[in-house]
Coordinates of C-alpha atoms and ligand atoms in Angstrom, one line a residue:
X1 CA 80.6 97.1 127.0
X2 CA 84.1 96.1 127.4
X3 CA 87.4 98.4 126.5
X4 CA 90.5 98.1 125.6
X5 CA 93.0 100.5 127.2
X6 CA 95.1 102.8 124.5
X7 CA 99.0 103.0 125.5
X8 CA 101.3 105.4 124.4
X9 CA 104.3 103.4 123.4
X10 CA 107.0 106.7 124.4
X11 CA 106.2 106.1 127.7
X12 CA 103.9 102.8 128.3
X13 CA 101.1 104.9 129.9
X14 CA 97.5 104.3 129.5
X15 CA 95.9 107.6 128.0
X16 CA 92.4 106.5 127.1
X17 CA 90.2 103.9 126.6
X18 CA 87.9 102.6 123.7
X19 CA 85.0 100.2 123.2
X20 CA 85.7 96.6 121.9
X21 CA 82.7 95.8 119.9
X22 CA 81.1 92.5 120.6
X23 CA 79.7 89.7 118.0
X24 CA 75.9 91.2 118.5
X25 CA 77.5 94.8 117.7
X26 CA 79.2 94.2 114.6
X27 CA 75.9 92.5 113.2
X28 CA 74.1 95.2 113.6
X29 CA 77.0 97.7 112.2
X30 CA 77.3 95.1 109.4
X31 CA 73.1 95.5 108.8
X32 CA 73.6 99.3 108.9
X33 CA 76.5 98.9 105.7
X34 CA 73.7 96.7 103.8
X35 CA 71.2 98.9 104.1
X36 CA 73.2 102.1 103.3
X37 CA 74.7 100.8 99.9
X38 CA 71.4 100.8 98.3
X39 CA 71.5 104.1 98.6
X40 CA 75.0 105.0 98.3
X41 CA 75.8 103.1 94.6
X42 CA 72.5 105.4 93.7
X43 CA 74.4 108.4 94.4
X44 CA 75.1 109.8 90.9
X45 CA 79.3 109.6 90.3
X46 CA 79.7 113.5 90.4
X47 CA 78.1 113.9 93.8
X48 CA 80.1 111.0 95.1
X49 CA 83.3 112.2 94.0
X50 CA 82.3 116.0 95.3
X51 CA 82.2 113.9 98.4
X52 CA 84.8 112.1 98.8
X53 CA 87.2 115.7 97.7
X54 CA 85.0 117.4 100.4
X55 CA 86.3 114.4 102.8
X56 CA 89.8 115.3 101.6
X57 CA 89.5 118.7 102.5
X58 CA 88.2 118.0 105.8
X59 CA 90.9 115.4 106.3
X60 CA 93.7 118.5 105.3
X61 CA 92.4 120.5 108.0
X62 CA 92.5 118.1 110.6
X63 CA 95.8 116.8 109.5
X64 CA 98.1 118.0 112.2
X65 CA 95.4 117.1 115.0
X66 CA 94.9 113.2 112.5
X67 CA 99.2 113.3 112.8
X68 CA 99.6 114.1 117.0
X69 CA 97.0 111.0 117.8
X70 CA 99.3 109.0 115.8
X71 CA 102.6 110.1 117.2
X72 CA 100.8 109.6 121.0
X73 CA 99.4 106.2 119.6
X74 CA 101.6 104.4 117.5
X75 CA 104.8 106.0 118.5
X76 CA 105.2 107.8 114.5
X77 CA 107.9 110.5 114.6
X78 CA 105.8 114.0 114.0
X79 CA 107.4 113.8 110.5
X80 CA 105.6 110.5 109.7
X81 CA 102.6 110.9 110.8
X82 CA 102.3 114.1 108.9
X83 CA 103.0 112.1 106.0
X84 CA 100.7 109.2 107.0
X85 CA 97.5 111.9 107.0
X86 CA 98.4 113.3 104.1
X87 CA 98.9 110.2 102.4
X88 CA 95.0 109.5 103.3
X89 CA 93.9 112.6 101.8
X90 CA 96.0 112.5 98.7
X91 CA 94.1 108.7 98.5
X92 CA 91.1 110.6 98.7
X93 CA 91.5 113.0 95.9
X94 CA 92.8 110.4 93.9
X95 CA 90.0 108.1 93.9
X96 CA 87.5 111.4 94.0
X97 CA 88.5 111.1 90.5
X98 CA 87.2 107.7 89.9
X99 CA 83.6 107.6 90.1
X100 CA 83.1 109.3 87.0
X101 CA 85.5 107.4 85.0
X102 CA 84.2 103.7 86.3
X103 CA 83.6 102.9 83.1
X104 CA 82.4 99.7 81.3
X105 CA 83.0 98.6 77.8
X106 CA 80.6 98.3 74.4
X107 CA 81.6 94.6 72.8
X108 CA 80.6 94.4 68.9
X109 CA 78.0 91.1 68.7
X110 CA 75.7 90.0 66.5
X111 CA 72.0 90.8 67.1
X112 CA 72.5 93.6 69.6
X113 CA 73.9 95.9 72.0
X114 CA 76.8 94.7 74.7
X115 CA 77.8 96.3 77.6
X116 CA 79.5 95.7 80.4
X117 CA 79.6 97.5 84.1
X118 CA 81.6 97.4 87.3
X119 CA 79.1 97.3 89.4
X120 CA 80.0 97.4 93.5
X121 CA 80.2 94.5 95.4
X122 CA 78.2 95.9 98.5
X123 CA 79.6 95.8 102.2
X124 CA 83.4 95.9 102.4
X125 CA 85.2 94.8 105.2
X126 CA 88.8 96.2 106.1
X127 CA 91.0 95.1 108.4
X128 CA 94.1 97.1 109.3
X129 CA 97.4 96.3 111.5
X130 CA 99.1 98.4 113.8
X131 CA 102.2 99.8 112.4
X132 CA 100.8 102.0 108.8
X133 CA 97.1 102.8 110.8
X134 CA 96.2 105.5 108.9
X135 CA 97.8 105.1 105.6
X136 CA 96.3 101.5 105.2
X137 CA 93.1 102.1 106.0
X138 CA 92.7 104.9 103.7
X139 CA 94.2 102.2 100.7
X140 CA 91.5 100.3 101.7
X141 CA 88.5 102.6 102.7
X142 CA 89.2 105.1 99.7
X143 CA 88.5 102.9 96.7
X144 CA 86.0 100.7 98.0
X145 CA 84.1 104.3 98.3
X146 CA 84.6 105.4 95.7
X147 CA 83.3 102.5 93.5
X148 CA 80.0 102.6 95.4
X149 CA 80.4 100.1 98.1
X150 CA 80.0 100.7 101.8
X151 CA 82.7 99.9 104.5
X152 CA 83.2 98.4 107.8
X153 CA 86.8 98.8 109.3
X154 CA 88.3 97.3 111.8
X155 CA 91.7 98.9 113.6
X156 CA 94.1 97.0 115.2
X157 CA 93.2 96.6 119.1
X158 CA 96.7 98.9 119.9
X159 CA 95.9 101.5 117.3
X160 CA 92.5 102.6 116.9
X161 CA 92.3 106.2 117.3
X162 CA 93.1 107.8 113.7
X163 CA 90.5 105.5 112.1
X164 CA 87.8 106.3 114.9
X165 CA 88.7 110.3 114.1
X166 CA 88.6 109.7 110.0
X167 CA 85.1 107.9 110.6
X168 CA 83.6 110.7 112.0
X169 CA 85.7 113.6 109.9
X170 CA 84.1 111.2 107.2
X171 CA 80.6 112.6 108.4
X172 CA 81.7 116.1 108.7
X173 CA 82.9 116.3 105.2
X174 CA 78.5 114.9 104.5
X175 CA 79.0 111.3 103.7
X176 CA 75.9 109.8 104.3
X177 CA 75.7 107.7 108.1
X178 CA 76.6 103.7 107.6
X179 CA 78.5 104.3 104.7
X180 CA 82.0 104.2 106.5
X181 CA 82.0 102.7 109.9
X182 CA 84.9 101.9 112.3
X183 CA 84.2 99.0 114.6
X184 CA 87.0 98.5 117.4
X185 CA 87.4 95.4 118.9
X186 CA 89.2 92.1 118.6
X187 CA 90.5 90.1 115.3
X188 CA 88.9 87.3 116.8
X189 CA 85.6 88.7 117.2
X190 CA 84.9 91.7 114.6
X191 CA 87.4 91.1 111.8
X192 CA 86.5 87.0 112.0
X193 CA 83.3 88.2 111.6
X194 CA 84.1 89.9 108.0
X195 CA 85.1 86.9 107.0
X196 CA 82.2 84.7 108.4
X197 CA 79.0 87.3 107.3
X198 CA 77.5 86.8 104.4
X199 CA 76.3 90.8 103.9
X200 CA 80.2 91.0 103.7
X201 CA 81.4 90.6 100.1
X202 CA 85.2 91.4 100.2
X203 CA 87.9 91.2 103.0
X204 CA 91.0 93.7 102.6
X205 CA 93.2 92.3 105.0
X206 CA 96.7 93.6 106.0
X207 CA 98.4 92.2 109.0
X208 CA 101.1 88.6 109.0
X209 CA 100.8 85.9 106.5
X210 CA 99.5 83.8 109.3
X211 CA 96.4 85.3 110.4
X212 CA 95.8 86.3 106.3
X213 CA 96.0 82.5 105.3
X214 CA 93.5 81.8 107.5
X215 CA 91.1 84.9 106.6
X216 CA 91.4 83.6 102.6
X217 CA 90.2 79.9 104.2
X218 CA 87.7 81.5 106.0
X219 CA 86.7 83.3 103.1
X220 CA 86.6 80.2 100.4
X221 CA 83.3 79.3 102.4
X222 CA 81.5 81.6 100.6
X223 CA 83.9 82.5 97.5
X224 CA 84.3 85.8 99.0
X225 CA 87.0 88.7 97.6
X226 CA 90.0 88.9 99.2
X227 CA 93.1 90.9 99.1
X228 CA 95.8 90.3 101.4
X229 CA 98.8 92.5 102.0
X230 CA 101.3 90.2 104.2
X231 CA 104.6 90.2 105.7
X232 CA 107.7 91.0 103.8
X233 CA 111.7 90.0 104.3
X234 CA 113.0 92.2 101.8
X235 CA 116.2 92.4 100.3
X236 CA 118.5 96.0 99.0
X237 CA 121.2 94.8 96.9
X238 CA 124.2 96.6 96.8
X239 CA 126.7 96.3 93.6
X240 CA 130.2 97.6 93.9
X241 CA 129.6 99.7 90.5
X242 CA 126.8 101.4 92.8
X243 CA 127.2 105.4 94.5
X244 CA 128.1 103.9 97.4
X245 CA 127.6 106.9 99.6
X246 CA 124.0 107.4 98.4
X247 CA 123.3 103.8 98.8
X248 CA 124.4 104.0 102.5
X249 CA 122.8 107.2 103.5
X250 CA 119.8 105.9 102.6
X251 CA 120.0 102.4 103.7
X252 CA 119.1 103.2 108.1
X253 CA 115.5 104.6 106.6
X254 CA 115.2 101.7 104.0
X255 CA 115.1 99.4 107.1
X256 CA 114.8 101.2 110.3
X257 CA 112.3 104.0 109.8
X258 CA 108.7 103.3 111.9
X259 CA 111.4 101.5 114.0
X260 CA 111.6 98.6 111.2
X261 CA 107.6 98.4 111.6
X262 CA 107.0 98.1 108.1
X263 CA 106.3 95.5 105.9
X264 CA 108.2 96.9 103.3
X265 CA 111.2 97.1 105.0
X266 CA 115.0 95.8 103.4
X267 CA 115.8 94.2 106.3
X268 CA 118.5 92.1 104.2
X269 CA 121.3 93.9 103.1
X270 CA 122.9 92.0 100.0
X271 CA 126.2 93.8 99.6
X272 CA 129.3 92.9 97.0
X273 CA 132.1 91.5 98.3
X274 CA 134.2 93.5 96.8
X275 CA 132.8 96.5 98.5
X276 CA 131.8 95.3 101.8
X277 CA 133.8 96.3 104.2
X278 CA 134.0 100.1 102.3
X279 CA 129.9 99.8 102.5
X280 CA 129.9 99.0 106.2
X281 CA 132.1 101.8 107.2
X282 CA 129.6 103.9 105.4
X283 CA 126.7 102.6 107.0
X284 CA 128.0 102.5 110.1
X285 CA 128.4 106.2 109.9
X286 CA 124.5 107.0 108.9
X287 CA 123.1 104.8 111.4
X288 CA 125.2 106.7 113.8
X289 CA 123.7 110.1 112.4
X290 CA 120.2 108.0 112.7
X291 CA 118.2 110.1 115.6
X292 CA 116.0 107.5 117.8
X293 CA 114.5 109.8 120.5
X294 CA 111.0 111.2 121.1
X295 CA 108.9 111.4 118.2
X296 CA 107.4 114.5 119.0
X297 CA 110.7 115.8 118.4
X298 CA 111.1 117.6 115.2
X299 CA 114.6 116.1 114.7
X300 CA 113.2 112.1 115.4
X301 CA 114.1 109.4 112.6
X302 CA 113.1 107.2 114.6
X303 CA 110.2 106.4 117.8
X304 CA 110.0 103.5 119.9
X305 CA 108.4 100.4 119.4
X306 CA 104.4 99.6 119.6
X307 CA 104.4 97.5 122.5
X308 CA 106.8 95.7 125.6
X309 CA 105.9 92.3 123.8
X310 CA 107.0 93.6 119.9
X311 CA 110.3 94.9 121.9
X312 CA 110.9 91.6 123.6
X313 CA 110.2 89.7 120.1
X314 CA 112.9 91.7 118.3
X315 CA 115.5 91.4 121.5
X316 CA 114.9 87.7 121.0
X317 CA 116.5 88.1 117.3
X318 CA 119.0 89.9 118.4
X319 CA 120.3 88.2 121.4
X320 CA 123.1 85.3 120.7
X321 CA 123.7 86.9 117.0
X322 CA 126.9 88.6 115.7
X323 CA 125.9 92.2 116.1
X324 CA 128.1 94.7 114.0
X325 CA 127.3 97.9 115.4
X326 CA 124.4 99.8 117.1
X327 CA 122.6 103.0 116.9
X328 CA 121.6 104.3 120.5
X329 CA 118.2 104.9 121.6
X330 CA 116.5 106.6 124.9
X331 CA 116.4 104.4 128.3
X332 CA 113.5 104.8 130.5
X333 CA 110.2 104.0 130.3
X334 CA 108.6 103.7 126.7
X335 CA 109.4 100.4 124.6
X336 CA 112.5 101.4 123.0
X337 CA 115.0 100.0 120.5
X338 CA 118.3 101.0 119.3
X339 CA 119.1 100.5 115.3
X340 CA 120.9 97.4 115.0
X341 CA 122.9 95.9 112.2
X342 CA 123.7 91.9 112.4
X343 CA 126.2 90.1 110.4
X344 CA 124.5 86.8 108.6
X345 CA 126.6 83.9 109.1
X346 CA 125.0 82.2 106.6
X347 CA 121.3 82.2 104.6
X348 CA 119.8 79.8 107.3
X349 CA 120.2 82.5 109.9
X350 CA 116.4 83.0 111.7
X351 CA 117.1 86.9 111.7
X352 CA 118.1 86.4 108.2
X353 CA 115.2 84.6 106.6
X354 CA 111.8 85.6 109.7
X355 CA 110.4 89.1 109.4
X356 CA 111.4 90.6 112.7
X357 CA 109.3 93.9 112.1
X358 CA 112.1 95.9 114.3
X359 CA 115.0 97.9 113.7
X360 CA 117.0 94.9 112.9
X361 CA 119.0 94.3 109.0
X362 CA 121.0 91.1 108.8
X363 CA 123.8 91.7 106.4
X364 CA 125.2 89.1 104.0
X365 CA 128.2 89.6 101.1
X366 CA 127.6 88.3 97.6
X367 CA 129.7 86.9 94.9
X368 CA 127.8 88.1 91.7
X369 CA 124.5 89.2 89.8
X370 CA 123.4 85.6 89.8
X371 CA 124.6 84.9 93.3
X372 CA 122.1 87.9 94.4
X373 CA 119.3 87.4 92.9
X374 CA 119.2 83.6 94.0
X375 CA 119.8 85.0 97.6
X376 CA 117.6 87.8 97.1
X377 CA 114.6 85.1 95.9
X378 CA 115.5 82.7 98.7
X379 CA 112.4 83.6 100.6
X380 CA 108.6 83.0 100.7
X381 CA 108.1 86.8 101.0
X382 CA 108.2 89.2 97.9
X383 CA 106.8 92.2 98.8
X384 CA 109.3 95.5 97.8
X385 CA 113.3 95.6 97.8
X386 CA 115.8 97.8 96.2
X387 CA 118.9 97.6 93.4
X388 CA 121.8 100.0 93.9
X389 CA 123.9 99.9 90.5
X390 CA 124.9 102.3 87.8
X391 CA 124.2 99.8 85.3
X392 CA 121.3 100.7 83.4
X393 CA 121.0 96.8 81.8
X394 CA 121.9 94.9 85.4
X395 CA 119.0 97.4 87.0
X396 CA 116.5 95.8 84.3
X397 CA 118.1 92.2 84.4
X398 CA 117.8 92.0 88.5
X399 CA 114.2 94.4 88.0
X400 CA 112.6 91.5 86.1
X401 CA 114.6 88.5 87.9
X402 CA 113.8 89.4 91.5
X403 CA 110.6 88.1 92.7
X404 CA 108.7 91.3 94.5
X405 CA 106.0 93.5 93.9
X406 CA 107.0 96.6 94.4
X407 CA 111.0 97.3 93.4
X408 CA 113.1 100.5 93.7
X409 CA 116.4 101.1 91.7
X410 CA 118.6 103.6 93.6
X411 CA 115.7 104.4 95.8
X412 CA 114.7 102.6 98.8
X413 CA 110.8 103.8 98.5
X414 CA 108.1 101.6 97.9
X415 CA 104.6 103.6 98.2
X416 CA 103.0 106.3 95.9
X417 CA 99.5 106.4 95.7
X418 CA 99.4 106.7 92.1
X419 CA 100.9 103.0 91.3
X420 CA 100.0 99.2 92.4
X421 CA 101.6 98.1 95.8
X422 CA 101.2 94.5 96.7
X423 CA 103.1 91.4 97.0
X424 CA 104.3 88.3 95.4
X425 CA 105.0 84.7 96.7
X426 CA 103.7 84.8 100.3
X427 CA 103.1 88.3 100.5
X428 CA 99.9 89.0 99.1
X429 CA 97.3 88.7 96.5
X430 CA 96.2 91.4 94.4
X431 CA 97.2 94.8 94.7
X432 CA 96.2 98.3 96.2
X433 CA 96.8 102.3 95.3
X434 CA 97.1 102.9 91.7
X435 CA 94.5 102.6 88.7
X436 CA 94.2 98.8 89.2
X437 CA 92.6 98.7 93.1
X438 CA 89.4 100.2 92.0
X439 CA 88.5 97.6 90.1
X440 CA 89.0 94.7 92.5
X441 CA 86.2 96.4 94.8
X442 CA 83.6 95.5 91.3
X443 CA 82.6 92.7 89.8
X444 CA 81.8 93.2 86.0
X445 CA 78.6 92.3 84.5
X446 CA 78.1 92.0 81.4
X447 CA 74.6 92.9 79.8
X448 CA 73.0 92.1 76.2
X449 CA 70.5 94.3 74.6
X450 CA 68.4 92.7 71.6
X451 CA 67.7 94.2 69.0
X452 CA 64.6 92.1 68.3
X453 CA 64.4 90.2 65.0
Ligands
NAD501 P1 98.1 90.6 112.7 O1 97.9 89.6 111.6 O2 98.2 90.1 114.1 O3 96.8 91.6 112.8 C1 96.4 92.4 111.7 C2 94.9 92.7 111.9 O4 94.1 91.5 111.8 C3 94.5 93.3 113.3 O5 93.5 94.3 113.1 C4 94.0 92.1 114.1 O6 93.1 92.5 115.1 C5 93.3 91.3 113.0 N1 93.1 89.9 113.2 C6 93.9 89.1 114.0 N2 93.5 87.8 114.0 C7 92.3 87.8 113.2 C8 91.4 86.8 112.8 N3 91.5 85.6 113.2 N4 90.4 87.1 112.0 C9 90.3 88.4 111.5 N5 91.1 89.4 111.9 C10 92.2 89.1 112.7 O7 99.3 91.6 112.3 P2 99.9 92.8 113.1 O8 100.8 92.2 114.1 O9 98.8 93.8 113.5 O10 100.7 93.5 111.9 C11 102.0 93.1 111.6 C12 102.1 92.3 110.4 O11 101.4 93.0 109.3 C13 103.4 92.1 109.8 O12 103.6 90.7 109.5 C14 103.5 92.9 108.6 O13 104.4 92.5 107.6 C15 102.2 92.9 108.1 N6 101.9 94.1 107.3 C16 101.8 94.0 105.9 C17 101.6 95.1 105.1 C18 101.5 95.0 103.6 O14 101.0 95.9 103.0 N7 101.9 93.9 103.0 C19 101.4 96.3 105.7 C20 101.5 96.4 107.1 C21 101.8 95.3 107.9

């Protein structure tokens, strides 16, 4: 069987090895799925939801062992990646809650009973990037449980470790076997195979708007579900009117926490004229304060990034552009970037308007309301972003007027499990976490009782 060697990003070193399944493998995996959701939609709602809290318990007491493989994996400060398990077992417990309250609807007709059900759509096929390993499986895993379909997950080929531990902690906590599976191996070979199967009725894919165009072609063929979480460019608009200091100490972790690894990040800062040079004197202060060192450390904002080739993408961005100021980061082994904030000289800038998925904002001043909101929209990514104002009417006016799914005003956080998360535009297509994801792992059908006569 071939492997892929696992590196640990701090320092570059190979520190295990895992299978990478082959075409042959992920049939039969994909076989095991079909043949385990006819037994698992038959497990009664309250037994599946006593499983799925078990798995959360499990899950809790594994977390700080789930949280080291990441930090030695991905490169997650300790902090993270505490948050990042916990994150999947707070999923879990929220959507433990949903198998006994999947229900359908009685329709008044003539001649009859109606009814309708969300019934599962069978094998569910997840496929997770690199940078949020654990977090996004688990938006992607947890529903399609818990709404009685079975799952096949693939990891990204640089980060597979959490997901192959929660597959067998999944197990432990008494799932039945084949009902959640983790198949390593390449996109090209297990997650194109998602798309191609036919015992495969949904794709969740997260990774670059590139690779998910192509999975929703591939998965037209055979008009099979898709959601797609994409890349993002997104903007945090400053207004003069705003608390300036809050709206700077928080802007290094709006862009460079996960080392700017997150689709989510504000890697454009919109900031009023009027206030911009006060603003960058501020910032420039936090991002000094902003720790990038080992992310084992306690004290880390900030590890390196995932691989040699992700470091020498961003350096591309930043070399030849008019860099403001720098944070510092660790030399030596280990692929590691320092926090760096670019001036925009104008819109058409490429580290203004390509994700860079780095610690990398491009900064740009604005006139007025209307001036930000037309820069903030000048994209084909609308995933999150962020409004700093005091002005309870401008925060609605730029809230509805700025096209992205998931928006914070005077906050610079985009994820809670208990609302949708998705994008707009070139982002994505339909939406995880909340109430609504459950349902787009059913289709409904609708059922009519005579009444004879
Ligand atoms: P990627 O698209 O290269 O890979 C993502 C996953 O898809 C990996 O598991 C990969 O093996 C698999 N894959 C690659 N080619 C495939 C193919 N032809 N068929 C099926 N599967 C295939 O992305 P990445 O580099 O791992 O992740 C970074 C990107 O992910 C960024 O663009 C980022 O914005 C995006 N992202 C989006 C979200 C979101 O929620 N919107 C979250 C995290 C990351």
């Amino acid at each position: 069987m071939n492997v892929t060697d696992v590196i640990n990003p701090a320092n570059g070193a190979v520190f295990t090895t895992v299978p990478s399944l082959g075409l042959e493998e992920t049939d039969a995996a994909i076989e095991r799925a079909r043949t385990a959701f006819g037994e698992w939609r038959r497990v009664a709602p309250g037994d599946r939801a006593r499983l799925l809290r078990r798995f959360a318990a499990v899950v809790e007491d594994h977390l700080e062992e789930l949280a080291l493989l990441e930090v030695r994996n991905a490169g997650h400060t300790i902090g993270n990646a505490r948050w990042e398990a916990g994150n999947v077992r707070d999923v879990l417990n929220y959507y433990a809650g949903a198998p006994e309250r999947l229900s359908g609807r009685q329709i008044p007709v003539p001649g009859g009973l109606d009814v309708t059900f969300h019934e599962p759509l069978g094998v569910v096929g997840i496929i997770v990037p690199w940078n949020f390993p654990m977090p996004i499986a688990g938006w992607g895993f947890v529903p399609a449980l818990a709404a009685g379909n079975t799952v096949v997950l693939k990891p990204a080929e640089l980060t597979p470790l959490t997901a192959i531990r929660l597959a067998e902690l999944a197990l432990e906590a008494g799932l039945p076997e084949n009902v959640f599976q983790v198949l390593p191996g390449k996109g090209s070979v297990v997650g194109q195979r998602f798309v191609t199967h036919p015992a495969v009725r949904k794709v969740c894919f997260t990774g670059s708007t590139t690779v998910g165009k192509s999975i929703m072609a591939g998965c037209a063929d055979q008009v099979k579900r898709v959601t797609l979480e994409l890349g993002g460019k997104s903007a945090n608009i400053v207004f003069a009117d705003a608390d300036l200091s809050a709206a700077a100490a928080a802007a290094p972790g709006a862009v460079f926490d996960n080392a700017g690894q997150d689709c989510c990040a504000r890697s454009r800062l919109l900031v009023e004229a009027s206030v911009f040079d006060r603003f960058l004197a501020l910032f420039q202060e936090n991002v000094a304060k902003f720790r990038t060192s080992d992310p084992t450390s306690e004290e880390s904002d900030m590890g390196p990034l995932i691989s040699a080739g992700q470091r020498a993408t961003v350096a591309g961005y930043v070399g030849g552009a008019d860099v403001a100021f720098q944070g510092t980061a660790p030399s030596g082994d280990g692929f590691w970037f320092p926090p760096t904030v670019l001036l925009a000289r104008s819109a058409d800038d490429p580290h203004w308007r390509e994700e860079i998925f780095g610690p990398v904002v491009s900064v740009l001043p604005f006139r007025d309301e209307a001036e930000a909101i037309r820069l903030a929209n000048d994209t084909e990514y609308g995933l999150s972003g962020s409004i700093w104002t005091r002005d309870v009417g401008r925060a609605l006016r730029v809230s509805r007027s700025v096209e992205t799914g998931a928006l914070s005003v005077n906050s610079n956080s985009s994820v809670r499990y208990w609302t949708p998360f998705g994008g707009m535009k070139q982002s994505g297509l339909g939406r995880e976490l909340g109430p609504d994801a459950l349902l787009s792992f059913t289709d409904v059908k609708n059922v009519f009782i005579s009444m004879g006569e």
